[in-house]
Coordinates of C-alpha atoms in Angstrom, one line a residue:
X44 CA -16.9 -6.3 -26.8
X45 CA -17.2 -7.8 -23.3
X46 CA -16.4 -5.8 -20.2
X47 CA -13.2 -7.7 -19.6
X48 CA -12.1 -7.2 -23.2
X49 CA -12.5 -3.4 -23.1
X50 CA -8.8 -3.0 -22.1
X51 CA -6.8 0.0 -21.5
X52 CA -7.3 3.6 -22.6
X53 CA -4.9 6.5 -22.4
X54 CA -6.0 9.2 -19.9
X55 CA -5.3 11.9 -22.4
X56 CA -8.3 13.3 -24.3
X57 CA -11.5 15.0 -23.4
X58 CA -12.0 16.7 -20.1
X59 CA -15.7 15.7 -20.1
X60 CA -16.0 12.9 -17.6
X61 CA -19.0 11.4 -19.5
X62 CA -17.3 11.5 -22.9
X63 CA -15.3 8.5 -24.2
X64 CA -11.7 9.1 -24.7
X65 CA -10.6 9.3 -28.4
X66 CA -7.4 7.4 -27.7
X67 CA -7.4 3.9 -29.2
X68 CA -7.3 1.0 -26.6
X69 CA -3.8 -0.5 -26.2
X70 CA -3.5 -4.1 -27.1
X71 CA -5.2 -6.2 -24.4
X72 CA -3.3 -9.3 -23.3
X73 CA -5.4 -12.2 -22.1
X74 CA -3.6 -13.4 -18.9
X75 CA -3.1 -17.2 -18.6
X76 CA -1.2 -17.3 -15.3
X77 CA -2.7 -17.5 -11.8
X78 CA -6.5 -18.1 -12.2
X79 CA -8.8 -19.1 -9.3
X80 CA -11.4 -21.8 -9.4
X81 CA -13.8 -19.4 -11.1
X82 CA -11.3 -18.7 -13.9
X83 CA -10.7 -15.2 -12.6
X84 CA -7.2 -13.5 -12.6
X85 CA -5.6 -13.4 -9.2
X86 CA -2.5 -11.8 -7.9
X87 CA -0.1 -14.0 -6.0
X88 CA -0.1 -11.3 -3.4
X89 CA -3.5 -12.6 -2.4
X90 CA -2.7 -16.3 -2.6
X91 CA -1.0 -18.4 0.1
X92 CA 1.5 -20.9 -1.1
X93 CA 4.5 -23.1 0.1
X94 CA 6.8 -20.6 -1.7
X95 CA 6.2 -18.2 1.2
X96 CA 8.0 -20.3 3.7
X97 CA 10.8 -21.6 1.6
X98 CA 14.2 -21.5 3.4
X99 CA 17.0 -19.6 1.7
X100 CA 20.2 -21.7 1.9
X101 CA 23.2 -19.5 2.7
X102 CA 25.5 -21.7 0.6
X103 CA 26.6 -21.6 -3.0
X104 CA 25.3 -18.8 -5.3
X105 CA 23.3 -17.2 -2.4
X106 CA 26.4 -16.9 -0.2
X107 CA 28.4 -15.6 -3.1
X108 CA 25.7 -12.9 -3.8
X109 CA 25.5 -11.8 -0.2
X110 CA 29.4 -11.6 0.0
X111 CA 29.3 -9.0 -2.8
X112 CA 27.0 -6.6 -0.9
X113 CA 28.5 -3.7 0.9
X114 CA 27.3 -2.2 4.2
X115 CA 25.1 0.8 3.4
X116 CA 24.5 -0.3 -0.1
X117 CA 21.2 0.8 -1.8
X118 CA 19.4 -2.5 -2.4
X119 CA 17.0 -0.9 -4.9
X120 CA 19.9 -0.7 -7.3
X121 CA 20.8 -4.4 -6.9
X122 CA 19.2 -7.1 -9.1
X123 CA 18.2 -9.8 -6.6
X124 CA 18.2 -13.4 -7.6
X125 CA 14.8 -15.1 -7.7
X126 CA 15.6 -17.1 -4.6
X127 CA 15.1 -13.9 -2.6
X128 CA 11.8 -12.9 -4.3
X129 CA 8.1 -13.4 -4.0
X130 CA 6.1 -14.2 -7.2
X131 CA 4.6 -10.7 -7.5
X132 CA 5.4 -7.0 -7.9
X133 CA 5.5 -4.5 -5.1
X134 CA 2.6 -2.7 -6.8
X135 CA 0.5 -5.9 -6.2
X136 CA 1.5 -5.8 -2.6
X137 CA 0.4 -2.2 -2.3
X138 CA -3.0 -3.1 -3.7
X139 CA -3.5 -6.1 -1.5
X140 CA -2.5 -4.2 1.7
X141 CA -4.7 -1.1 1.0
X142 CA -7.7 -3.1 -0.1
X143 CA -7.9 -5.7 2.7
X144 CA -9.9 -3.6 5.2
X145 CA -10.7 -0.5 3.1
X146 CA -14.5 -0.7 4.0
X147 CA -13.5 0.5 7.5
X148 CA -13.6 4.0 5.9
X149 CA -17.2 3.6 4.7
X150 CA -18.5 4.5 8.2
X151 CA -16.7 7.8 8.3
X152 CA -19.2 9.8 6.1
X153 CA -22.0 8.6 8.3
X154 CA -20.2 9.5 11.6
X155 CA -21.2 12.9 13.0
X156 CA -18.4 13.1 15.6
X157 CA -15.2 14.3 14.0
X158 CA -13.0 12.6 16.6
X159 CA -14.6 9.3 15.7
X160 CA -14.0 10.0 12.0
X161 CA -10.4 10.6 12.8
X162 CA -10.2 7.3 14.7
X163 CA -11.8 5.4 11.8
X164 CA -9.0 6.6 9.5
X165 CA -6.4 5.6 12.1
X166 CA -8.0 2.2 12.4
X167 CA -7.7 1.6 8.7
X168 CA -4.0 2.6 8.7
X169 CA -3.3 0.3 11.7
X170 CA -4.8 -2.6 9.9
X171 CA -2.5 -2.0 6.8
X172 CA 0.5 -2.2 9.1
X173 CA 0.0 -5.9 10.0
X174 CA 2.8 -8.1 11.4
X175 CA 5.2 -8.9 8.6
X176 CA 7.5 -11.9 8.0
X177 CA 9.5 -11.1 4.8
X178 CA 11.2 -14.3 4.1
X179 CA 11.3 -12.9 0.5
X180 CA 10.6 -9.6 -1.1
X181 CA 8.4 -8.5 -4.0
X182 CA 9.8 -7.6 -7.4
X183 CA 11.0 -4.0 -7.9
X184 CA 8.5 -2.5 -10.4
X185 CA 9.8 -1.2 -13.7
X186 CA 9.1 2.4 -14.8
X187 CA 5.6 2.7 -16.3
X188 CA 4.4 -0.5 -14.7
X189 CA 0.7 -0.3 -13.7
X190 CA -1.5 -2.3 -11.4
X191 CA -5.2 -1.7 -11.7
X192 CA -7.9 -3.6 -9.8
X193 CA -11.3 -3.1 -8.2
X194 CA -13.9 -4.6 -5.8
X195 CA -17.7 -4.3 -6.0
X196 CA -19.1 -4.2 -2.5
X197 CA -22.8 -3.8 -3.6
X198 CA -24.8 -2.4 -6.5
X199 CA -23.4 1.0 -7.5
X200 CA -20.7 0.6 -4.8
X201 CA -17.3 -0.2 -6.2
X202 CA -13.8 0.7 -5.0
X203 CA -11.3 1.4 -7.9
X204 CA -7.6 1.1 -7.4
X205 CA -4.7 2.3 -9.6
X206 CA -1.0 2.4 -8.9
X207 CA 1.8 3.3 -11.4
X208 CA 5.6 3.2 -11.1
X209 CA 6.3 6.9 -11.9
X210 CA 10.1 6.7 -11.2
X211 CA 12.6 4.0 -11.2
X212 CA 15.2 5.6 -8.9
X213 CA 14.4 6.3 -6.2
X214 CA 11.6 3.8 -6.6
X215 CA 8.3 5.8 -6.5
X216 CA 4.8 4.8 -7.3
X217 CA 1.7 7.1 -7.6
X218 CA -1.4 5.7 -6.0
X219 CA -5.1 6.5 -6.3
X220 CA -8.1 4.8 -4.7
X221 CA -11.7 5.9 -5.4
X222 CA -15.0 4.9 -4.0
X223 CA -17.5 7.4 -5.5
X224 CA -20.5 5.9 -3.6
X225 CA -18.9 6.8 -0.2
X226 CA -17.2 10.0 -1.5
X227 CA -13.7 8.6 -0.7
X228 CA -10.5 9.3 -2.6
X229 CA -7.0 8.4 -1.5
X230 CA -4.0 9.6 -3.5
X231 CA -0.3 10.4 -3.2
X232 CA 2.8 8.4 -3.6
X233 CA 5.1 5.9 -1.9
X234 CA 8.9 6.2 -2.2
X235 CA 11.2 3.4 -1.0
X236 CA 14.8 3.2 -0.1
X237 CA 16.3 -0.2 0.9
X238 CA 19.7 -0.3 2.7
X239 CA 21.8 -3.4 3.5
X240 CA 23.4 -3.2 7.0
X241 CA 25.3 -6.5 7.4
X242 CA 22.8 -8.5 9.4
X243 CA 19.8 -6.3 8.9
X244 CA 18.0 -4.5 6.1
X245 CA 16.2 -1.1 6.6
X246 CA 13.4 0.0 4.3
X247 CA 12.8 3.8 4.5
X248 CA 9.2 4.5 3.3
X249 CA 8.5 8.1 2.3
X250 CA 6.1 9.9 0.1
X251 CA 2.9 11.8 1.0
X252 CA -0.8 10.7 0.9
X253 CA -4.1 12.6 1.2
X254 CA -7.3 10.7 2.3
X255 CA -10.3 12.7 1.2
X256 CA -13.6 11.6 2.8
X257 CA -16.5 13.8 1.9
X258 CA -15.4 17.4 2.5
X259 CA -12.6 16.5 4.9
X260 CA -8.9 15.8 4.0
X261 CA -6.6 13.8 6.1
X262 CA -3.0 14.6 5.1
X263 CA -0.1 12.4 5.8
X264 CA 3.4 14.0 5.5
X265 CA 4.9 10.5 5.6
X266 CA 2.9 7.9 3.6
X267 CA 3.8 4.8 5.7
X268 CA 6.2 3.8 8.5
X269 CA 9.6 2.4 7.9
X270 CA 10.4 -1.3 8.1
X271 CA 13.4 -2.9 9.8
X272 CA 14.3 -6.5 9.1
X273 CA 16.7 -7.7 11.8
X274 CA 18.9 -10.9 11.8
X275 CA 18.5 -11.5 8.1
X276 CA 21.6 -13.8 8.0
X277 CA 22.2 -14.9 11.6
X278 CA 19.8 -15.2 14.5
X279 CA 16.0 -15.2 14.8
X280 CA 14.6 -12.9 12.2
X281 CA 12.4 -10.0 13.3
X282 CA 10.4 -7.7 10.9
X283 CA 9.1 -4.6 12.5
X284 CA 7.3 -1.4 11.5
X285 CA 9.0 1.6 13.1
X286 CA 8.8 5.4 13.1
X287 CA 6.1 8.1 13.4
X288 CA 3.1 8.9 11.3
X289 CA 0.8 11.9 11.4
X290 CA -2.7 12.7 10.2
X291 CA -3.8 16.3 9.9
X292 CA -7.4 17.2 9.2
X293 CA -7.6 21.0 8.8
X294 CA -11.4 20.9 8.3
X295 CA -12.1 19.4 11.7
X296 CA -9.0 20.7 13.5
X297 CA -8.0 17.3 14.7
X298 CA -4.3 16.2 14.4
X299 CA -3.1 12.7 15.2
X300 CA 0.4 11.3 15.7
X301 CA 1.2 7.6 16.0
X302 CA 4.5 5.9 16.8
X303 CA 5.3 2.3 15.8
X304 CA 8.0 0.5 17.8
X305 CA 9.2 -2.9 19.1
X306 CA 9.1 -4.1 22.6
X307 CA 9.9 -7.7 23.6
X308 CA 9.8 -8.7 19.9
X309 CA 6.3 -7.4 19.6
X310 CA 5.4 -4.7 17.1
X311 CA 3.4 -2.1 19.0
X312 CA 1.7 1.3 18.3
X313 CA 0.9 4.2 20.5
X314 CA -0.5 7.6 19.6
X315 CA -2.4 10.7 20.6
X316 CA -5.1 12.9 19.0
X317 CA -5.1 16.7 19.6
X318 CA -7.7 19.3 18.7
X319 CA -5.6 22.3 18.0
X320 CA -8.2 24.9 18.5
X321 CA -9.2 23.6 22.0
X322 CA -5.9 22.7 23.7
X323 CA -2.5 21.2 23.1
X324 CA -3.5 18.6 25.7
X325 CA -4.4 15.4 23.8
X326 CA -8.1 14.6 23.5
X327 CA -7.4 10.9 23.3
X328 CA -4.7 8.2 23.3
X329 CA -4.1 5.0 21.3
X330 CA -2.3 1.9 22.4
X331 CA -2.0 -1.5 20.9
X332 CA -0.4 -3.9 18.5
X333 CA 0.4 -3.3 14.8
X334 CA -2.4 -4.9 12.8
X335 CA -3.9 -6.3 16.0
X336 CA -5.7 -5.5 19.2
X337 CA -5.6 -1.7 19.8
X338 CA -7.6 0.5 22.1
X339 CA -8.3 4.2 22.3
X340 CA -8.9 6.2 25.5
X341 CA -10.3 9.6 26.3
X342 CA -7.8 11.8 28.1
X343 CA -9.6 12.8 31.3
X344 CA -7.1 15.6 31.8
X345 CA -8.4 17.4 28.7
X346 CA -10.3 20.6 29.4
X347 CA -13.5 19.0 27.9
X348 CA -13.7 16.7 31.0
X349 CA -12.7 19.1 33.8
X350 CA -16.3 19.3 35.2
X351 CA -17.0 15.5 35.0
X352 CA -17.2 13.4 38.2
X353 CA -14.7 10.8 39.2
X354 CA -17.1 8.0 38.1
X355 CA -17.6 9.6 34.7
X356 CA -13.8 9.9 34.3
X357 CA -13.3 6.3 35.2
X358 CA -15.7 5.2 32.5
X359 CA -13.8 7.4 30.0
X360 CA -10.5 5.8 31.0
X361 CA -11.7 2.3 30.4
X362 CA -11.0 2.5 26.7
X363 CA -12.7 1.2 23.6
X364 CA -11.5 -1.4 21.2
X365 CA -10.3 0.3 18.0
X366 CA -8.9 -2.8 16.2
X367 CA -9.7 -6.3 17.1
X368 CA -7.1 -8.9 17.8
X369 CA -6.6 -10.9 14.5
X370 CA -9.0 -8.6 12.6
X371 CA -9.1 -11.1 9.7
X372 CA -10.9 -13.6 12.0
X373 CA -13.7 -11.0 12.7
X374 CA -14.1 -9.8 9.1
X375 CA -12.8 -11.5 6.0
X376 CA -10.3 -9.2 4.2
X377 CA -11.2 -8.0 0.8
X378 CA -9.3 -9.6 -2.2
X379 CA -9.1 -7.2 -5.1
X380 CA -10.6 -8.3 -8.5
X381 CA -8.5 -8.2 -11.6
X382 CA -9.9 -7.9 -15.2
X383 CA -8.9 -10.8 -17.4
X384 CA -7.8 -8.2 -20.0
X385 CA -4.6 -6.7 -18.6
X386 CA -2.6 -3.9 -20.1
X387 CA 0.8 -5.0 -21.6
X388 CA 2.6 -3.1 -18.9
X389 CA 0.4 -4.4 -16.0
X390 CA 2.2 -5.9 -13.1
X391 CA 0.6 -9.3 -13.7
X392 CA 1.6 -9.4 -17.4
X393 CA 5.1 -7.9 -16.8
X394 CA 6.1 -10.5 -14.2
X395 CA 4.0 -13.5 -15.2
X396 CA 6.9 -15.6 -16.6
X397 CA 9.2 -14.9 -13.6
X398 CA 6.3 -15.5 -11.2
X399 CA 5.6 -18.9 -12.8
X400 CA 9.3 -19.9 -12.4
X401 CA 9.3 -19.0 -8.7
X402 CA 6.1 -20.9 -8.1
X403 CA 7.6 -24.0 -9.9
X404 CA 10.9 -23.4 -8.0
X405 CA 12.9 -23.1 -11.2
X406 CA 15.1 -20.2 -10.1
X407 CA 17.7 -20.5 -12.9
X408 CA 15.0 -19.9 -15.5
X409 CA 13.4 -17.2 -13.4
X410 CA 16.7 -15.3 -13.2
X411 CA 17.0 -15.4 -17.0
X412 CA 13.4 -14.2 -17.5
X413 CA 14.0 -11.4 -15.0
X414 CA 17.1 -10.2 -16.8
X415 CA 15.0 -9.9 -20.0
X416 CA 12.6 -7.5 -18.2
X417 CA 15.4 -5.5 -16.6
X418 CA 17.4 -5.1 -19.8
X419 CA 14.3 -3.9 -21.7
X420 CA 13.8 -1.2 -19.0
X421 CA 17.5 -0.2 -19.2
X422 CA 17.1 0.2 -23.0
X423 CA 14.0 2.2 -22.7
X424 CA 15.3 4.6 -20.1
X425 CA 18.7 4.8 -21.7
X426 CA 17.1 5.7 -25.0
X427 CA 15.2 8.6 -23.4
X428 CA 18.4 9.8 -21.7
X429 CA 20.3 9.8 -25.0
X430 CA 17.6 12.0 -26.5
X431 CA 17.7 14.4 -23.4
X432 CA 14.2 13.3 -22.4
X433 CA 12.7 12.1 -19.2
X434 CA 10.3 9.2 -18.5
X435 CA 6.7 10.6 -18.4
X436 CA 4.1 8.5 -16.5
X437 CA 0.7 7.9 -18.2
X438 CA -1.6 8.4 -15.2
X439 CA 0.2 10.6 -12.7
X440 CA 1.8 14.0 -12.7
X441 CA 4.0 15.8 -10.3
X442 CA 2.4 17.9 -7.6
X443 CA 3.9 20.5 -5.2
X444 CA 1.9 19.2 -2.2
X445 CA 1.6 15.5 -2.6
X446 CA 4.6 14.8 -4.9
X447 CA 2.4 13.0 -7.4
X448 CA -1.3 13.2 -8.2
X449 CA -3.7 11.6 -10.7
X450 CA -4.0 13.5 -14.0
X451 CA -7.7 12.7 -14.4
X452 CA -9.9 12.7 -11.3
X453 CA -12.5 10.4 -13.1
X454 CA -9.8 8.0 -14.4
X455 CA -11.9 4.9 -13.5
X456 CA -14.6 6.0 -16.0
X457 CA -12.2 5.2 -18.8
X458 CA -12.6 1.5 -18.1
X459 CA -15.4 -1.0 -17.9
X460 CA -15.4 -3.6 -15.1

């Protein structure tokens, strides 16, 4: 059996990380949708196409649909027509966003200064909050949907990614990223609530995430900032990341807080880093643009610098580039790799027919295919409810601190890549 034909294994079974699971592999579906020139499976989240810029006409069926929406309505409970959608699942978007500049974290284990380690984590987070456009939105994942991918950076250096839709309402996905070579593990969950507000849509992003690098843990009480889409019907559309994020590293004593906001139609970020054991006075400040040019500065008022000369303080105040302007121009973003053999419930397999219809601009057929998927989910969840049972995710379990965590810390060893 080839590596790509190995397929999917249940995470239940032996606790021995080197022992093969006894569970039989699920049926592996060969994917025949979006392949690149090398014949490899790709997610449309990593492909640019004319469908991204298609205009949505506010006449006919679209106008009728919008007219049915109520102010304050929970959009995650509304089945959107394909004309509003991108040809991929939100789980694919999560993978693409987290993977693109993940190697930024690889320098952290080699960095001796804990302040600079904190700044590297912040740098990675800022690059994931790039400027958005949102002419269309991804598919809402169905319960149990899984997206699994990877990227091999060098020999014995691979980043493994797994995300599973653990709850349908409110939409919640468990996430896990591992790079054993650099001793990095990211896990937690994202929870989304989307609200219609007449001429705007607000996306409240919640959940919690822990970023483990070596022996240090960087805890985020809010997994990602909120998104506000303004002027969705009338006016010039503006998509902005907004709200506060915090990073708490108890091992080093450093705590960071960043705020994302809009000024003059530009999405900006500012923040501060504090070393709790030393002083409540910030050690450093951060200023810049979401996903773009961002600097960090030493705070010369901090007690660490009280004995420094004016010239020394001036040098500290000059600032250092944390994120380059247009970082994609400086370093090509990573595109995750997908095995040809996909689980039946993988994002790519689940939505392949609907995605094909959107790419071909056959929205009527796409809507029909989408209904089939949604009705199947309603039947599955309804059947469980009738029996007094709840949906149980395969890969993740509930956790008091993070909300959700991976069941098997060595989950990636159950696959071949």
